[in-house]
């Protein structure tokens, strides 16, 4: 759905990053945030290459009505005209039927208030989201449907109170998401700043938060998210607390913020929207202290961003050797046909080839050979190319890597989606001991990095990561027609990245998609027993145990998850069968 990334073929396996000698001595002014307004007027049309799509803007109110609603509708229509999407605006809740919602990539709740949908309309919207639909909540969307638990989870948090309209400092926490990438590290603006009943940080990726010391009336104990995103039950949910004032909708920075939220919710761009806590900055954008140059070339430092130039060299984090399990996250952007990479597990050295010969490179270069393209462990293991392509943003847009090391296992996530799984077996190398480096590949390779952070002791987030379950012939485990009724068929289907193929393999042994569980019909044990989708109930019929041989066993029956028959095409049903470790019983889990 997104414009494909084209990048030049890699020239060398281990091109290492170099920070130009002058970069670490750049004056502070060069690393100061660029004013958002100076970057956003033209940015509103940057996304015009998106394929045409439609969104529904819903602004029904059953409580307080904001005077800015009309301005918001006009702003979204203007953004749509400039960026290839059509806006249907309505206050008629009868628009919430399965058939009507199916035509929209995202539904925007624009300062809705109170109970705006009846039970049938709620069900239609839930099914829409679970089938992969997008949600955008603006301002009073958090003051809506207090008695509908699904909606509270979708919105992320509900309204508690607000002080008077006033200026406040917004701290931009994530500058990789399309809704915030155009902003500096802080954003000064005037609005009506909501307090929320709960803090969404544990369930959503916080994109921006309020500095409660910069205004009066904040009551969230200093941790005050104001914009966030999350994957939710198969769909995508974005919320921003801004948008009370009429003036918000003529502000270029806020309009670009809305555009990014719409694009992400509609699936036109990707981002890592998993919750994130516990990370420590290795590069926070203000200084390269603790980093050291090896080899020629370098980086410029401006607007909190390191941008490669020349090479072949490496900028490496000399201040600390990383040991044990850890999760490294960083944001990166390629300008076009560019090459770079991230090195792990190499010894301290001012020779950039030390990282090549003793560590591992996670490549950035989308068109090289399979084992040396974006997401590959260079020269050792290709990424899952289909998963990589589905998650990868095109040139000019930001991407996020998570490189998760557990023992000698390296899992690579691109924009929150797992794309590679590699285990080091070379006794001369170690993923869990060594330094981290960034690569500048050479003249003409323009790759930028931001927000490099690490979490010692393991993964990016508590809990399992949703993703595809892949079986025989590279097909994905799929919920037939994205339906959510109990008894829905589970089948093989060509992988497509929809919510019907997004499975969460939980620690309690369940496998969930679309808010329901993978289930053995009737708790049976006979060969050929149907495997289906069913309301989660904690029984043994819904427990699954991955085995070292690649099979997935239902312990209660002692049988395996099996793709039926001997020819495995789209629509092939899965069922229970005596374990035999054949290709149709081998599964790759997220």
mmCIF file of C-alpha atoms in Angstrom, residues 164-449:
data_model
loop_
_atom_site.group_PDB
_atom_site.id
_atom_site.type_symbol
_atom_site.label_atom_id
_atom_site.label_comp_id
_atom_site.label_asym_id
_atom_site.label_seq_id
_atom_site.Cartn_x
_atom_site.Cartn_y
_atom_site.Cartn_z
ATOM 1 C CA UNK A 164 -8.632 27.100 31.131
ATOM 2 C CA UNK A 165 -7.318 27.433 27.592
ATOM 3 C CA UNK A 166 -3.653 28.414 27.816
ATOM 4 C CA UNK A 167 -0.227 27.977 26.291
ATOM 5 C CA UNK A 168 1.766 24.878 27.290
ATOM 6 C CA UNK A 169 4.949 23.111 26.298
ATOM 7 C CA UNK A 170 4.428 19.782 24.559
ATOM 8 C CA UNK A 171 7.353 17.372 24.870
ATOM 9 C CA UNK A 172 7.656 15.329 21.680
ATOM 10 C CA UNK A 173 8.713 11.825 22.745
ATOM 11 C CA UNK A 174 8.546 10.029 19.393
ATOM 12 C CA UNK A 175 9.843 11.857 16.329
ATOM 13 C CA UNK A 176 9.616 8.831 14.036
ATOM 14 C CA UNK A 177 5.816 8.629 13.794
ATOM 15 C CA UNK A 178 4.394 10.530 10.822
ATOM 16 C CA UNK A 179 2.237 12.607 13.178
ATOM 17 C CA UNK A 180 5.230 14.005 15.065
ATOM 18 C CA UNK A 181 8.290 13.600 12.814
ATOM 19 C CA UNK A 182 7.919 17.195 11.572
ATOM 20 C CA UNK A 183 8.124 18.633 15.096
ATOM 21 C CA UNK A 184 11.077 19.613 17.215
ATOM 22 C CA UNK A 185 11.722 18.074 20.607
ATOM 23 C CA UNK A 186 9.296 20.590 22.127
ATOM 24 C CA UNK A 187 6.187 22.218 20.717
ATOM 25 C CA UNK A 188 4.711 25.395 22.219
ATOM 26 C CA UNK A 189 1.010 25.773 21.520
ATOM 27 C CA UNK A 190 -2.263 27.017 22.996
ATOM 28 C CA UNK A 191 -5.195 24.673 23.504
ATOM 29 C CA UNK A 192 -7.572 23.258 26.094
ATOM 30 C CA UNK A 193 -5.422 20.638 27.776
ATOM 31 C CA UNK A 194 -7.379 17.589 28.935
ATOM 32 C CA UNK A 195 -6.598 15.595 32.037
ATOM 33 C CA UNK A 196 -7.409 11.898 31.605
ATOM 34 C CA UNK A 197 -8.878 9.320 33.966
ATOM 35 C CA UNK A 198 -6.041 6.877 33.325
ATOM 36 C CA UNK A 199 -2.541 7.054 31.912
ATOM 37 C CA UNK A 200 -2.335 5.353 28.489
ATOM 38 C CA UNK A 201 1.435 4.843 28.623
ATOM 39 C CA UNK A 202 1.221 1.155 29.552
ATOM 40 C CA UNK A 203 -1.049 0.289 26.608
ATOM 41 C CA UNK A 204 -0.025 2.741 23.873
ATOM 42 C CA UNK A 205 3.069 4.383 22.428
ATOM 43 C CA UNK A 206 3.089 7.939 23.741
ATOM 44 C CA UNK A 207 4.045 10.329 20.944
ATOM 45 C CA UNK A 208 3.862 13.566 22.928
ATOM 46 C CA UNK A 209 3.256 14.607 26.532
ATOM 47 C CA UNK A 210 2.578 17.863 28.351
ATOM 48 C CA UNK A 211 5.132 19.544 30.570
ATOM 49 C CA UNK A 212 2.836 20.153 33.527
ATOM 50 C CA UNK A 213 5.246 22.766 34.910
ATOM 51 C CA UNK A 214 4.639 24.937 31.831
ATOM 52 C CA UNK A 215 0.939 25.627 32.523
ATOM 53 C CA UNK A 216 -1.637 25.515 35.311
ATOM 54 C CA UNK A 217 -4.173 22.779 35.968
ATOM 55 C CA UNK A 218 -2.481 19.532 34.996
ATOM 56 C CA UNK A 219 -3.322 16.728 37.429
ATOM 57 C CA UNK A 220 -1.476 13.665 36.086
ATOM 58 C CA UNK A 221 1.488 13.782 38.483
ATOM 59 C CA UNK A 222 3.972 14.966 35.892
ATOM 60 C CA UNK A 223 3.404 12.151 33.375
ATOM 61 C CA UNK A 224 0.774 13.615 31.079
ATOM 62 C CA UNK A 225 0.467 11.998 27.628
ATOM 63 C CA UNK A 226 -1.401 14.113 25.097
ATOM 64 C CA UNK A 227 -0.991 12.143 21.839
ATOM 65 C CA UNK A 228 -0.508 8.407 21.335
ATOM 66 C CA UNK A 229 -0.996 5.447 19.002
ATOM 67 C CA UNK A 230 -1.624 1.744 19.483
ATOM 68 C CA UNK A 231 -2.456 -1.456 17.672
ATOM 69 C CA UNK A 232 -5.820 -2.536 19.018
ATOM 70 C CA UNK A 233 -7.604 -5.840 18.420
ATOM 71 C CA UNK A 234 -6.512 -6.026 14.793
ATOM 72 C CA UNK A 235 -6.914 -2.328 13.990
ATOM 73 C CA UNK A 236 -4.982 0.899 14.499
ATOM 74 C CA UNK A 237 -5.868 3.685 16.916
ATOM 75 C CA UNK A 238 -4.420 7.219 17.044
ATOM 76 C CA UNK A 239 -5.503 9.939 19.469
ATOM 77 C CA UNK A 240 -4.527 13.570 19.931
ATOM 78 C CA UNK A 241 -5.756 15.770 22.779
ATOM 79 C CA UNK A 242 -5.313 18.944 20.739
ATOM 80 C CA UNK A 243 -8.024 20.550 18.643
ATOM 81 C CA UNK A 244 -10.341 22.427 21.008
ATOM 82 C CA UNK A 245 -9.689 25.853 19.520
ATOM 83 C CA UNK A 246 -10.816 27.060 16.102
ATOM 84 C CA UNK A 247 -7.271 28.287 15.476
ATOM 85 C CA UNK A 248 -5.847 24.771 15.804
ATOM 86 C CA UNK A 249 -7.154 23.860 12.368
ATOM 87 C CA UNK A 250 -5.308 26.630 10.540
ATOM 88 C CA UNK A 251 -2.024 25.948 12.366
ATOM 89 C CA UNK A 252 0.295 24.195 9.863
ATOM 90 C CA UNK A 253 2.033 22.173 12.573
ATOM 91 C CA UNK A 254 -1.247 20.887 14.004
ATOM 92 C CA UNK A 255 -2.660 20.156 10.542
ATOM 93 C CA UNK A 256 0.463 18.117 9.722
ATOM 94 C CA UNK A 257 0.025 16.338 13.070
ATOM 95 C CA UNK A 258 -3.517 15.364 12.045
ATOM 96 C CA UNK A 259 -2.376 14.281 8.585
ATOM 97 C CA UNK A 260 0.199 11.944 10.102
ATOM 98 C CA UNK A 261 -2.391 10.450 12.420
ATOM 99 C CA UNK A 262 -4.793 9.842 9.542
ATOM 100 C CA UNK A 263 -2.094 8.359 7.293
ATOM 101 C CA UNK A 264 -0.948 5.960 10.015
ATOM 102 C CA UNK A 265 -4.464 4.890 11.027
ATOM 103 C CA UNK A 266 -5.307 4.313 7.353
ATOM 104 C CA UNK A 267 -2.224 2.135 6.850
ATOM 105 C CA UNK A 268 -0.442 4.517 4.463
ATOM 106 C CA UNK A 269 2.632 4.639 6.693
ATOM 107 C CA UNK A 270 3.945 2.463 9.500
ATOM 108 C CA UNK A 271 5.378 3.102 12.964
ATOM 109 C CA UNK A 272 6.258 1.278 16.164
ATOM 110 C CA UNK A 273 3.165 1.900 18.285
ATOM 111 C CA UNK A 274 3.896 -0.659 20.999
ATOM 112 C CA UNK A 275 4.085 0.685 24.557
ATOM 113 C CA UNK A 276 7.592 1.777 25.499
ATOM 114 C CA UNK A 277 8.988 2.214 28.998
ATOM 115 C CA UNK A 278 12.325 1.733 30.712
ATOM 116 C CA UNK A 279 14.689 2.889 27.955
ATOM 117 C CA UNK A 280 17.807 5.009 28.524
ATOM 118 C CA UNK A 281 19.082 7.394 25.848
ATOM 119 C CA UNK A 282 22.437 6.653 24.220
ATOM 120 C CA UNK A 283 21.932 9.581 21.849
ATOM 121 C CA UNK A 284 19.214 12.068 22.787
ATOM 122 C CA UNK A 285 19.812 14.550 19.986
ATOM 123 C CA UNK A 286 21.645 17.203 21.971
ATOM 124 C CA UNK A 287 25.188 15.841 22.090
ATOM 125 C CA UNK A 288 27.437 13.080 20.760
ATOM 126 C CA UNK A 289 29.171 12.717 24.133
ATOM 127 C CA UNK A 290 30.113 9.074 24.665
ATOM 128 C CA UNK A 291 30.378 8.409 20.921
ATOM 129 C CA UNK A 292 33.616 8.140 18.972
ATOM 130 C CA UNK A 293 34.680 8.211 15.343
ATOM 131 C CA UNK A 294 36.389 5.284 13.625
ATOM 132 C CA UNK A 295 37.459 5.646 10.026
ATOM 133 C CA UNK A 296 36.715 8.353 7.425
ATOM 134 C CA UNK A 297 33.501 10.235 6.727
ATOM 135 C CA UNK A 298 31.164 11.452 9.417
ATOM 136 C CA UNK A 299 27.808 12.769 10.495
ATOM 137 C CA UNK A 300 26.299 16.199 10.750
ATOM 138 C CA UNK A 301 24.250 16.968 13.848
ATOM 139 C CA UNK A 302 21.204 19.220 13.476
ATOM 140 C CA UNK A 303 17.654 19.207 14.804
ATOM 141 C CA UNK A 304 18.474 16.286 17.097
ATOM 142 C CA UNK A 305 19.435 14.181 14.076
ATOM 143 C CA UNK A 306 22.680 12.563 12.945
ATOM 144 C CA UNK A 307 22.995 12.429 9.140
ATOM 145 C CA UNK A 308 25.717 10.385 7.450
ATOM 146 C CA UNK A 309 28.249 11.815 5.028
ATOM 147 C CA UNK A 310 31.225 10.250 3.311
ATOM 148 C CA UNK A 311 32.871 7.113 4.573
ATOM 149 C CA UNK A 312 33.490 4.327 4.939
ATOM 150 C CA UNK A 313 33.545 4.688 8.706
ATOM 151 C CA UNK A 314 31.732 4.138 11.961
ATOM 152 C CA UNK A 315 30.396 6.184 14.839
ATOM 153 C CA UNK A 316 30.488 3.886 17.844
ATOM 154 C CA UNK A 317 29.303 4.201 21.413
ATOM 155 C CA UNK A 318 32.623 4.052 23.235
ATOM 156 C CA UNK A 319 31.321 5.078 26.656
ATOM 157 C CA UNK A 320 29.887 1.670 27.491
ATOM 158 C CA UNK A 321 30.289 -1.934 26.449
ATOM 159 C CA UNK A 322 26.884 -3.594 26.359
ATOM 160 C CA UNK A 323 26.676 -6.944 28.140
ATOM 161 C CA UNK A 324 23.839 -9.340 28.815
ATOM 162 C CA UNK A 325 20.357 -9.197 27.348
ATOM 163 C CA UNK A 326 19.136 -5.874 25.976
ATOM 164 C CA UNK A 327 16.790 -4.130 23.573
ATOM 165 C CA UNK A 328 18.255 -1.397 21.373
ATOM 166 C CA UNK A 329 15.850 0.964 19.612
ATOM 167 C CA UNK A 330 16.644 3.705 17.126
ATOM 168 C CA UNK A 331 14.867 5.705 14.452
ATOM 169 C CA UNK A 332 16.340 5.966 10.960
ATOM 170 C CA UNK A 333 15.502 7.522 7.614
ATOM 171 C CA UNK A 334 17.009 6.986 4.169
ATOM 172 C CA UNK A 335 16.780 9.932 1.785
ATOM 173 C CA UNK A 336 16.664 7.715 -1.317
ATOM 174 C CA UNK A 337 19.029 5.135 -2.776
ATOM 175 C CA UNK A 338 21.152 4.873 0.349
ATOM 176 C CA UNK A 339 23.124 2.356 2.394
ATOM 177 C CA UNK A 340 23.895 2.160 6.090
ATOM 178 C CA UNK A 341 23.609 -0.218 9.013
ATOM 179 C CA UNK A 342 23.748 -0.784 12.744
ATOM 180 C CA UNK A 343 26.542 -2.854 14.303
ATOM 181 C CA UNK A 344 26.281 -4.952 17.450
ATOM 182 C CA UNK A 345 28.671 -7.023 19.528
ATOM 183 C CA UNK A 346 32.110 -5.800 18.437
ATOM 184 C CA UNK A 347 35.134 -5.011 20.660
ATOM 185 C CA UNK A 348 36.339 -1.480 21.355
ATOM 186 C CA UNK A 349 38.447 -0.328 18.430
ATOM 187 C CA UNK A 350 39.158 2.748 16.328
ATOM 188 C CA UNK A 351 39.404 0.494 13.286
ATOM 189 C CA UNK A 352 35.955 0.348 11.622
ATOM 190 C CA UNK A 353 36.735 -3.086 10.194
ATOM 191 C CA UNK A 354 36.776 -4.479 13.713
ATOM 192 C CA UNK A 355 32.992 -4.238 13.718
ATOM 193 C CA UNK A 356 32.801 -5.928 10.316
ATOM 194 C CA UNK A 357 35.037 -8.822 11.297
ATOM 195 C CA UNK A 358 33.960 -9.322 14.901
ATOM 196 C CA UNK A 359 30.367 -8.076 15.162
ATOM 197 C CA UNK A 360 27.090 -8.256 13.284
ATOM 198 C CA UNK A 361 25.559 -5.618 11.021
ATOM 199 C CA UNK A 362 21.820 -5.084 10.740
ATOM 200 C CA UNK A 363 21.522 -3.646 7.274
ATOM 201 C CA UNK A 364 19.752 -0.590 5.894
ATOM 202 C CA UNK A 365 19.530 -0.904 2.093
ATOM 203 C CA UNK A 366 16.271 -2.191 0.665
ATOM 204 C CA UNK A 367 17.398 -3.440 -2.752
ATOM 205 C CA UNK A 368 20.581 -5.417 -2.133
ATOM 206 C CA UNK A 369 20.777 -9.237 -2.130
ATOM 207 C CA UNK A 370 18.499 -11.031 0.320
ATOM 208 C CA UNK A 371 21.169 -11.549 2.978
ATOM 209 C CA UNK A 372 22.296 -7.924 2.808
ATOM 210 C CA UNK A 373 19.111 -5.926 2.488
ATOM 211 C CA UNK A 374 17.170 -3.891 5.040
ATOM 212 C CA UNK A 375 16.449 -6.082 8.040
ATOM 213 C CA UNK A 376 19.110 -8.669 7.196
ATOM 214 C CA UNK A 377 21.917 -9.708 9.485
ATOM 215 C CA UNK A 378 24.456 -8.802 6.828
ATOM 216 C CA UNK A 379 25.911 -11.856 5.161
ATOM 217 C CA UNK A 380 24.318 -14.240 7.668
ATOM 218 C CA UNK A 381 20.521 -14.213 7.504
ATOM 219 C CA UNK A 382 17.943 -12.550 5.284
ATOM 220 C CA UNK A 383 14.939 -10.835 6.741
ATOM 221 C CA UNK A 384 11.465 -12.192 6.066
ATOM 222 C CA UNK A 385 11.164 -10.113 2.904
ATOM 223 C CA UNK A 386 7.360 -10.103 2.758
ATOM 224 C CA UNK A 387 7.122 -8.995 6.393
ATOM 225 C CA UNK A 388 9.875 -6.428 5.831
ATOM 226 C CA UNK A 389 8.178 -4.969 2.769
ATOM 227 C CA UNK A 390 4.863 -4.736 4.629
ATOM 228 C CA UNK A 391 6.466 -2.777 7.482
ATOM 229 C CA UNK A 392 8.970 -0.610 5.590
ATOM 230 C CA UNK A 393 8.341 3.097 4.993
ATOM 231 C CA UNK A 394 9.612 4.674 1.752
ATOM 232 C CA UNK A 395 12.489 7.133 1.326
ATOM 233 C CA UNK A 396 12.001 10.351 3.238
ATOM 234 C CA UNK A 397 9.916 8.726 5.985
ATOM 235 C CA UNK A 398 11.214 7.540 9.341
ATOM 236 C CA UNK A 399 11.480 3.911 10.416
ATOM 237 C CA UNK A 400 12.166 2.372 13.824
ATOM 238 C CA UNK A 401 14.352 -0.661 14.519
ATOM 239 C CA UNK A 402 14.181 -2.682 17.695
ATOM 240 C CA UNK A 403 17.159 -5.043 17.967
ATOM 241 C CA UNK A 404 16.380 -7.417 20.814
ATOM 242 C CA UNK A 405 19.190 -9.629 22.134
ATOM 243 C CA UNK A 406 18.355 -12.563 24.411
ATOM 244 C CA UNK A 407 21.349 -14.791 25.000
ATOM 245 C CA UNK A 408 22.803 -15.224 21.520
ATOM 246 C CA UNK A 409 19.434 -14.760 19.846
ATOM 247 C CA UNK A 410 18.760 -11.556 17.888
ATOM 248 C CA UNK A 411 15.197 -10.605 16.982
ATOM 249 C CA UNK A 412 14.769 -7.679 14.599
ATOM 250 C CA UNK A 413 11.603 -5.569 14.605
ATOM 251 C CA UNK A 414 10.883 -2.928 11.965
ATOM 252 C CA UNK A 415 8.215 -0.405 12.916
ATOM 253 C CA UNK A 416 7.005 -2.822 15.563
ATOM 254 C CA UNK A 417 6.763 -5.836 13.225
ATOM 255 C CA UNK A 418 9.098 -8.798 13.618
ATOM 256 C CA UNK A 419 11.073 -9.324 10.409
ATOM 257 C CA UNK A 420 14.074 -11.467 11.394
ATOM 258 C CA UNK A 421 15.171 -14.013 13.993
ATOM 259 C CA UNK A 422 18.849 -14.997 14.098
ATOM 260 C CA UNK A 423 20.947 -17.008 16.539
ATOM 261 C CA UNK A 424 24.706 -16.593 16.716
ATOM 262 C CA UNK A 425 26.577 -19.910 16.733
ATOM 263 C CA UNK A 426 30.066 -18.530 16.096
ATOM 264 C CA UNK A 427 32.117 -18.944 19.309
ATOM 265 C CA UNK A 428 34.380 -16.069 18.195
ATOM 266 C CA UNK A 429 31.476 -13.599 18.206
ATOM 267 C CA UNK A 430 28.937 -12.627 20.824
ATOM 268 C CA UNK A 431 25.788 -10.592 20.451
ATOM 269 C CA UNK A 432 25.541 -10.061 24.201
ATOM 270 C CA UNK A 433 28.966 -8.517 24.727
ATOM 271 C CA UNK A 434 30.398 -5.591 22.812
ATOM 272 C CA UNK A 435 29.714 -2.119 21.495
ATOM 273 C CA UNK A 436 27.100 -0.487 19.281
ATOM 274 C CA UNK A 437 27.963 1.385 16.087
ATOM 275 C CA UNK A 438 26.279 3.265 13.254
ATOM 276 C CA UNK A 439 27.478 3.123 9.672
ATOM 277 C CA UNK A 440 28.166 5.850 7.147
ATOM 278 C CA UNK A 441 28.698 3.935 3.949
ATOM 279 C CA UNK A 442 30.181 6.493 1.597
ATOM 280 C CA UNK A 443 29.636 9.555 -0.559
ATOM 281 C CA UNK A 444 26.023 9.890 -1.611
ATOM 282 C CA UNK A 445 24.651 7.604 1.099
ATOM 283 C CA UNK A 446 22.373 9.879 3.112
ATOM 284 C CA UNK A 447 20.916 8.094 6.143
ATOM 285 C CA UNK A 448 19.785 9.862 9.318
ATOM 286 C CA UNK A 449 19.406 8.583 12.891
#
